[in-house]
mmCIF file of C-alpha atoms in Angstrom:
data_model
loop_
_atom_site.group_PDB
_atom_site.id
_atom_site.type_symbol
_atom_site.label_atom_id
_atom_site.label_comp_id
_atom_site.label_asym_id
_atom_site.label_seq_id
_atom_site.Cartn_x
_atom_site.Cartn_y
_atom_site.Cartn_z
ATOM 1 C CA UNK A 709 6.253 1.557 -36.421
ATOM 2 C CA UNK A 710 2.989 2.228 -37.475
ATOM 3 C CA UNK A 711 -0.630 3.132 -36.369
ATOM 4 C CA UNK A 712 -2.891 0.343 -36.424
ATOM 5 C CA UNK A 713 -4.966 0.061 -39.607
ATOM 6 C CA UNK A 714 -8.593 1.203 -38.858
ATOM 7 C CA UNK A 715 -11.028 -1.890 -38.902
ATOM 8 C CA UNK A 716 -12.446 -1.211 -42.539
ATOM 9 C CA UNK A 717 -8.851 -0.953 -43.793
ATOM 10 C CA UNK A 718 -7.813 -3.988 -42.325
ATOM 11 C CA UNK A 719 -10.913 -5.904 -43.585
ATOM 12 C CA UNK A 720 -10.442 -4.301 -47.212
ATOM 13 C CA UNK A 721 -6.587 -5.280 -47.394
ATOM 14 C CA UNK A 722 -7.408 -9.035 -46.588
ATOM 15 C CA UNK A 723 -10.353 -9.247 -49.144
ATOM 16 C CA UNK A 724 -7.967 -7.116 -51.659
ATOM 17 C CA UNK A 725 -5.313 -9.812 -51.086
ATOM 18 C CA UNK A 726 -7.695 -12.365 -52.286
ATOM 19 C CA UNK A 727 -8.731 -13.861 -49.026
ATOM 20 C CA UNK A 728 -12.386 -15.216 -48.022
ATOM 21 C CA UNK A 729 -13.151 -13.323 -45.136
ATOM 22 C CA UNK A 730 -15.587 -14.372 -42.537
ATOM 23 C CA UNK A 731 -16.739 -11.671 -40.008
ATOM 24 C CA UNK A 732 -17.680 -12.667 -36.933
ATOM 25 C CA UNK A 733 -20.458 -10.683 -35.074
ATOM 26 C CA UNK A 734 -19.039 -7.639 -32.915
ATOM 27 C CA UNK A 735 -15.406 -8.333 -34.334
ATOM 28 C CA UNK A 736 -14.651 -4.380 -34.789
ATOM 29 C CA UNK A 737 -14.972 -3.615 -31.460
ATOM 30 C CA UNK A 738 -14.159 -7.015 -29.417
ATOM 31 C CA UNK A 739 -10.473 -6.099 -28.108
ATOM 32 C CA UNK A 740 -8.769 -5.636 -25.013
ATOM 33 C CA UNK A 741 -8.018 -2.064 -25.175
ATOM 34 C CA UNK A 742 -8.982 -1.079 -21.783
ATOM 35 C CA UNK A 743 -6.054 -2.799 -20.467
ATOM 36 C CA UNK A 744 -3.647 -0.657 -22.744
ATOM 37 C CA UNK A 745 -3.186 0.705 -26.018
ATOM 38 C CA UNK A 746 -3.112 -1.025 -29.155
ATOM 39 C CA UNK A 747 -0.090 0.076 -31.189
ATOM 40 C CA UNK A 748 2.236 1.487 -32.557
ATOM 41 C CA UNK A 749 2.379 -1.868 -34.260
ATOM 42 C CA UNK A 750 5.387 -3.159 -35.960
ATOM 43 C CA UNK A 751 4.638 -6.635 -37.487
ATOM 44 C CA UNK A 752 2.522 -9.634 -37.804
ATOM 45 C CA UNK A 753 2.711 -12.709 -35.600
ATOM 46 C CA UNK A 754 1.973 -16.272 -36.800
ATOM 47 C CA UNK A 755 0.671 -18.770 -34.403
ATOM 48 C CA UNK A 756 -0.586 -22.286 -34.487
ATOM 49 C CA UNK A 757 -4.214 -23.116 -32.531
ATOM 50 C CA UNK A 758 -3.332 -26.709 -30.943
ATOM 51 C CA UNK A 759 -7.024 -27.315 -31.914
ATOM 52 C CA UNK A 760 -8.911 -28.939 -34.559
ATOM 53 C CA UNK A 761 -12.526 -28.357 -35.807
ATOM 54 C CA UNK A 762 -13.051 -24.713 -37.319
ATOM 55 C CA UNK A 763 -16.254 -23.994 -35.228
ATOM 56 C CA UNK A 764 -15.094 -24.591 -32.057
ATOM 57 C CA UNK A 765 -11.581 -23.009 -32.929
ATOM 58 C CA UNK A 766 -12.958 -19.986 -34.109
ATOM 59 C CA UNK A 767 -15.271 -19.693 -30.812
ATOM 60 C CA UNK A 768 -12.304 -20.164 -28.505
ATOM 61 C CA UNK A 769 -9.977 -17.647 -30.086
ATOM 62 C CA UNK A 770 -13.057 -14.931 -30.072
ATOM 63 C CA UNK A 771 -13.913 -15.950 -26.623
ATOM 64 C CA UNK A 772 -10.907 -16.775 -24.929
ATOM 65 C CA UNK A 773 -10.217 -19.522 -21.998
ATOM 66 C CA UNK A 774 -10.855 -19.292 -18.384
ATOM 67 C CA UNK A 775 -7.390 -18.341 -17.912
ATOM 68 C CA UNK A 776 -7.081 -15.980 -20.932
ATOM 69 C CA UNK A 777 -9.914 -13.753 -21.894
ATOM 70 C CA UNK A 778 -10.756 -13.174 -25.921
ATOM 71 C CA UNK A 779 -9.924 -12.073 -28.234
ATOM 72 C CA UNK A 780 -6.600 -14.261 -28.481
ATOM 73 C CA UNK A 781 -5.786 -12.808 -32.191
ATOM 74 C CA UNK A 782 -7.173 -10.612 -35.042
ATOM 75 C CA UNK A 783 -8.092 -13.587 -37.400
ATOM 76 C CA UNK A 784 -8.334 -17.247 -37.351
ATOM 77 C CA UNK A 785 -7.001 -19.107 -40.581
ATOM 78 C CA UNK A 786 -9.054 -22.438 -40.717
ATOM 79 C CA UNK A 787 -7.538 -25.301 -42.859
ATOM 80 C CA UNK A 788 -10.233 -24.495 -45.391
ATOM 81 C CA UNK A 789 -7.937 -21.173 -46.158
ATOM 82 C CA UNK A 790 -10.482 -18.851 -44.670
ATOM 83 C CA UNK A 791 -9.998 -15.853 -42.245
ATOM 84 C CA UNK A 792 -12.449 -15.792 -39.708
ATOM 85 C CA UNK A 793 -11.963 -12.185 -38.200
ATOM 86 C CA UNK A 794 -12.404 -12.460 -34.464
ATOM 87 C CA UNK A 795 -11.337 -9.235 -32.869
ATOM 88 C CA UNK A 796 -9.739 -5.736 -33.650
ATOM 89 C CA UNK A 797 -7.667 -3.544 -31.231
ATOM 90 C CA UNK A 798 -5.155 -5.262 -28.427
ATOM 91 C CA UNK A 799 -5.747 -8.960 -28.354
ATOM 92 C CA UNK A 800 -4.228 -11.596 -26.086
ATOM 93 C CA UNK A 801 -2.062 -13.370 -28.488
ATOM 94 C CA UNK A 802 1.595 -12.369 -28.400
ATOM 95 C CA UNK A 803 2.539 -12.408 -24.468
ATOM 96 C CA UNK A 804 5.574 -11.096 -23.461
ATOM 97 C CA UNK A 805 8.789 -11.629 -25.593
ATOM 98 C CA UNK A 806 12.511 -10.375 -26.722
ATOM 99 C CA UNK A 807 12.988 -6.613 -26.717
ATOM 100 C CA UNK A 808 16.049 -7.681 -29.113
ATOM 101 C CA UNK A 809 13.687 -9.463 -31.689
ATOM 102 C CA UNK A 810 11.335 -6.318 -31.450
ATOM 103 C CA UNK A 811 14.076 -3.852 -32.545
ATOM 104 C CA UNK A 812 14.878 -6.262 -35.254
ATOM 105 C CA UNK A 813 11.323 -6.522 -36.540
ATOM 106 C CA UNK A 814 11.176 -2.569 -36.316
ATOM 107 C CA UNK A 815 14.889 -2.601 -37.943
ATOM 108 C CA UNK A 816 13.335 -5.344 -40.616
ATOM 109 C CA UNK A 817 16.777 -7.142 -40.208
ATOM 110 C CA UNK A 818 17.441 -10.777 -39.293
ATOM 111 C CA UNK A 819 15.922 -12.042 -36.011
ATOM 112 C CA UNK A 820 18.583 -12.603 -33.231
ATOM 113 C CA UNK A 821 17.930 -16.067 -30.926
ATOM 114 C CA UNK A 822 14.878 -15.425 -28.579
ATOM 115 C CA UNK A 823 16.086 -15.379 -25.020
ATOM 116 C CA UNK A 824 14.065 -13.553 -22.668
ATOM 117 C CA UNK A 825 10.475 -12.505 -22.040
ATOM 118 C CA UNK A 826 10.695 -8.738 -21.088
ATOM 119 C CA UNK A 827 8.362 -6.716 -23.795
ATOM 120 C CA UNK A 828 4.606 -7.124 -24.162
ATOM 121 C CA UNK A 829 3.916 -8.005 -27.830
ATOM 122 C CA UNK A 830 0.341 -7.705 -27.448
ATOM 123 C CA UNK A 831 0.089 -4.031 -28.355
ATOM 124 C CA UNK A 832 2.873 -4.228 -30.907
ATOM 125 C CA UNK A 833 1.993 -7.318 -33.315
ATOM 126 C CA UNK A 834 -1.396 -8.222 -35.509
ATOM 127 C CA UNK A 835 -2.084 -11.823 -34.370
ATOM 128 C CA UNK A 836 -3.256 -14.912 -36.706
ATOM 129 C CA UNK A 837 -4.057 -17.887 -35.294
ATOM 130 C CA UNK A 838 -4.004 -20.845 -37.967
ATOM 131 C CA UNK A 839 -5.705 -23.923 -37.233
ATOM 132 C CA UNK A 840 -3.581 -26.953 -36.811
ATOM 133 C CA UNK A 841 -2.528 -29.274 -33.797
ATOM 134 C CA UNK A 842 1.050 -28.167 -33.611
ATOM 135 C CA UNK A 843 2.015 -31.691 -33.082
ATOM 136 C CA UNK A 844 4.209 -31.999 -36.455
ATOM 137 C CA UNK A 845 2.137 -34.438 -37.674
ATOM 138 C CA UNK A 846 -1.358 -32.323 -38.619
ATOM 139 C CA UNK A 847 -1.013 -31.136 -42.211
ATOM 140 C CA UNK A 848 -0.863 -27.832 -43.600
ATOM 141 C CA UNK A 849 -3.288 -27.571 -46.509
ATOM 142 C CA UNK A 850 -1.829 -25.888 -49.414
ATOM 143 C CA UNK A 851 -5.152 -23.503 -49.601
ATOM 144 C CA UNK A 852 -4.165 -22.735 -45.461
ATOM 145 C CA UNK A 853 -0.484 -22.147 -46.079
ATOM 146 C CA UNK A 854 -1.620 -19.586 -49.120
ATOM 147 C CA UNK A 855 -3.817 -17.735 -46.924
ATOM 148 C CA UNK A 856 -1.264 -17.475 -43.949
ATOM 149 C CA UNK A 857 0.799 -15.975 -46.623
ATOM 150 C CA UNK A 858 -1.865 -13.782 -47.963
ATOM 151 C CA UNK A 859 -3.078 -12.506 -44.618
ATOM 152 C CA UNK A 860 0.535 -11.278 -43.695
ATOM 153 C CA UNK A 861 0.987 -9.757 -47.051
ATOM 154 C CA UNK A 862 -1.893 -7.868 -46.905
ATOM 155 C CA UNK A 863 -1.217 -6.014 -43.721
ATOM 156 C CA UNK A 864 2.490 -5.725 -44.802
ATOM 157 C CA UNK A 865 1.436 -4.114 -47.896
ATOM 158 C CA UNK A 866 -0.744 -1.474 -46.294
ATOM 159 C CA UNK A 867 2.059 -0.437 -43.868
ATOM 160 C CA UNK A 868 4.551 -0.725 -46.394
ATOM 161 C CA UNK A 869 6.398 -3.286 -44.667
ATOM 162 C CA UNK A 870 8.793 -5.926 -45.954
ATOM 163 C CA UNK A 871 8.314 -9.694 -45.264
ATOM 164 C CA UNK A 872 10.789 -9.170 -42.531
ATOM 165 C CA UNK A 873 7.954 -7.650 -40.268
ATOM 166 C CA UNK A 874 6.455 -11.362 -40.404
ATOM 167 C CA UNK A 875 7.437 -13.408 -37.377
ATOM 168 C CA UNK A 876 6.548 -16.678 -35.804
ATOM 169 C CA UNK A 877 5.493 -17.076 -31.788
ATOM 170 C CA UNK A 878 8.493 -19.084 -31.504
ATOM 171 C CA UNK A 879 10.854 -16.265 -32.577
ATOM 172 C CA UNK A 880 9.214 -14.135 -30.258
ATOM 173 C CA UNK A 881 8.805 -15.567 -27.014
ATOM 174 C CA UNK A 882 11.054 -18.365 -25.129
ATOM 175 C CA UNK A 883 9.400 -21.652 -25.036
ATOM 176 C CA UNK A 884 7.109 -21.377 -27.744
ATOM 177 C CA UNK A 885 6.937 -23.969 -30.466
ATOM 178 C CA UNK A 886 4.412 -22.342 -32.764
ATOM 179 C CA UNK A 887 3.723 -22.439 -35.641
ATOM 180 C CA UNK A 888 5.160 -26.188 -36.009
ATOM 181 C CA UNK A 889 4.943 -27.846 -39.127
ATOM 182 C CA UNK A 890 6.666 -25.341 -41.629
ATOM 183 C CA UNK A 891 9.481 -22.868 -41.116
ATOM 184 C CA UNK A 892 8.928 -18.903 -40.732
ATOM 185 C CA UNK A 893 11.915 -18.656 -43.118
ATOM 186 C CA UNK A 894 9.858 -20.807 -45.707
ATOM 187 C CA UNK A 895 6.568 -18.608 -44.840
ATOM 188 C CA UNK A 896 8.361 -15.297 -45.340
ATOM 189 C CA UNK A 897 9.613 -16.328 -48.536
ATOM 190 C CA UNK A 898 6.019 -16.913 -49.480
ATOM 191 C CA UNK A 899 5.307 -13.386 -48.159
ATOM 192 C CA UNK A 900 8.075 -11.709 -49.896
ATOM 193 C CA UNK A 901 7.013 -13.298 -53.154
ATOM 194 C CA UNK A 902 3.528 -11.874 -52.704
ATOM 195 C CA UNK A 903 4.484 -8.288 -52.276
ATOM 196 C CA UNK A 904 6.569 -8.452 -55.373
#
């Protein structure tokens, strides 16, 4: 459990971890804080976008969709390994998930099976959306997988969290499949290696 990083500290953490960061105009104040507070934060959530094309993906995840206003995450990690910061504060990315999973993340222990959606995750998690169709066939370039691990590690390092604070959307909310194409156990292993 922690107070969210300041926007400046978040940006510095990403760059210190070796990421190429693209700042989208107005990102520091673009959020959903008017519908409720952001924080305390407990972890990092990884998603796939189910889109293709970096420019369009960044636009959608900054501005939102007709049924869901943006920002839809804090950063979009494109196939070229760049992270586009699109918002900071409460973002519409996690939705309602399992309170048992949240307790496991807070305690940094193994995750239970997800079986209910009774807790709002938007104020509780940093969110990274990763450009991929999510069909199981669209490849995940090595540079993108490395960037996902670096982004998660950057946040964990600043908060003093372990890789157990990194979860996939599918581990939080029943019926979700993202990220599809790699396992979260493999991604947590990458994050843990970076945090050594």
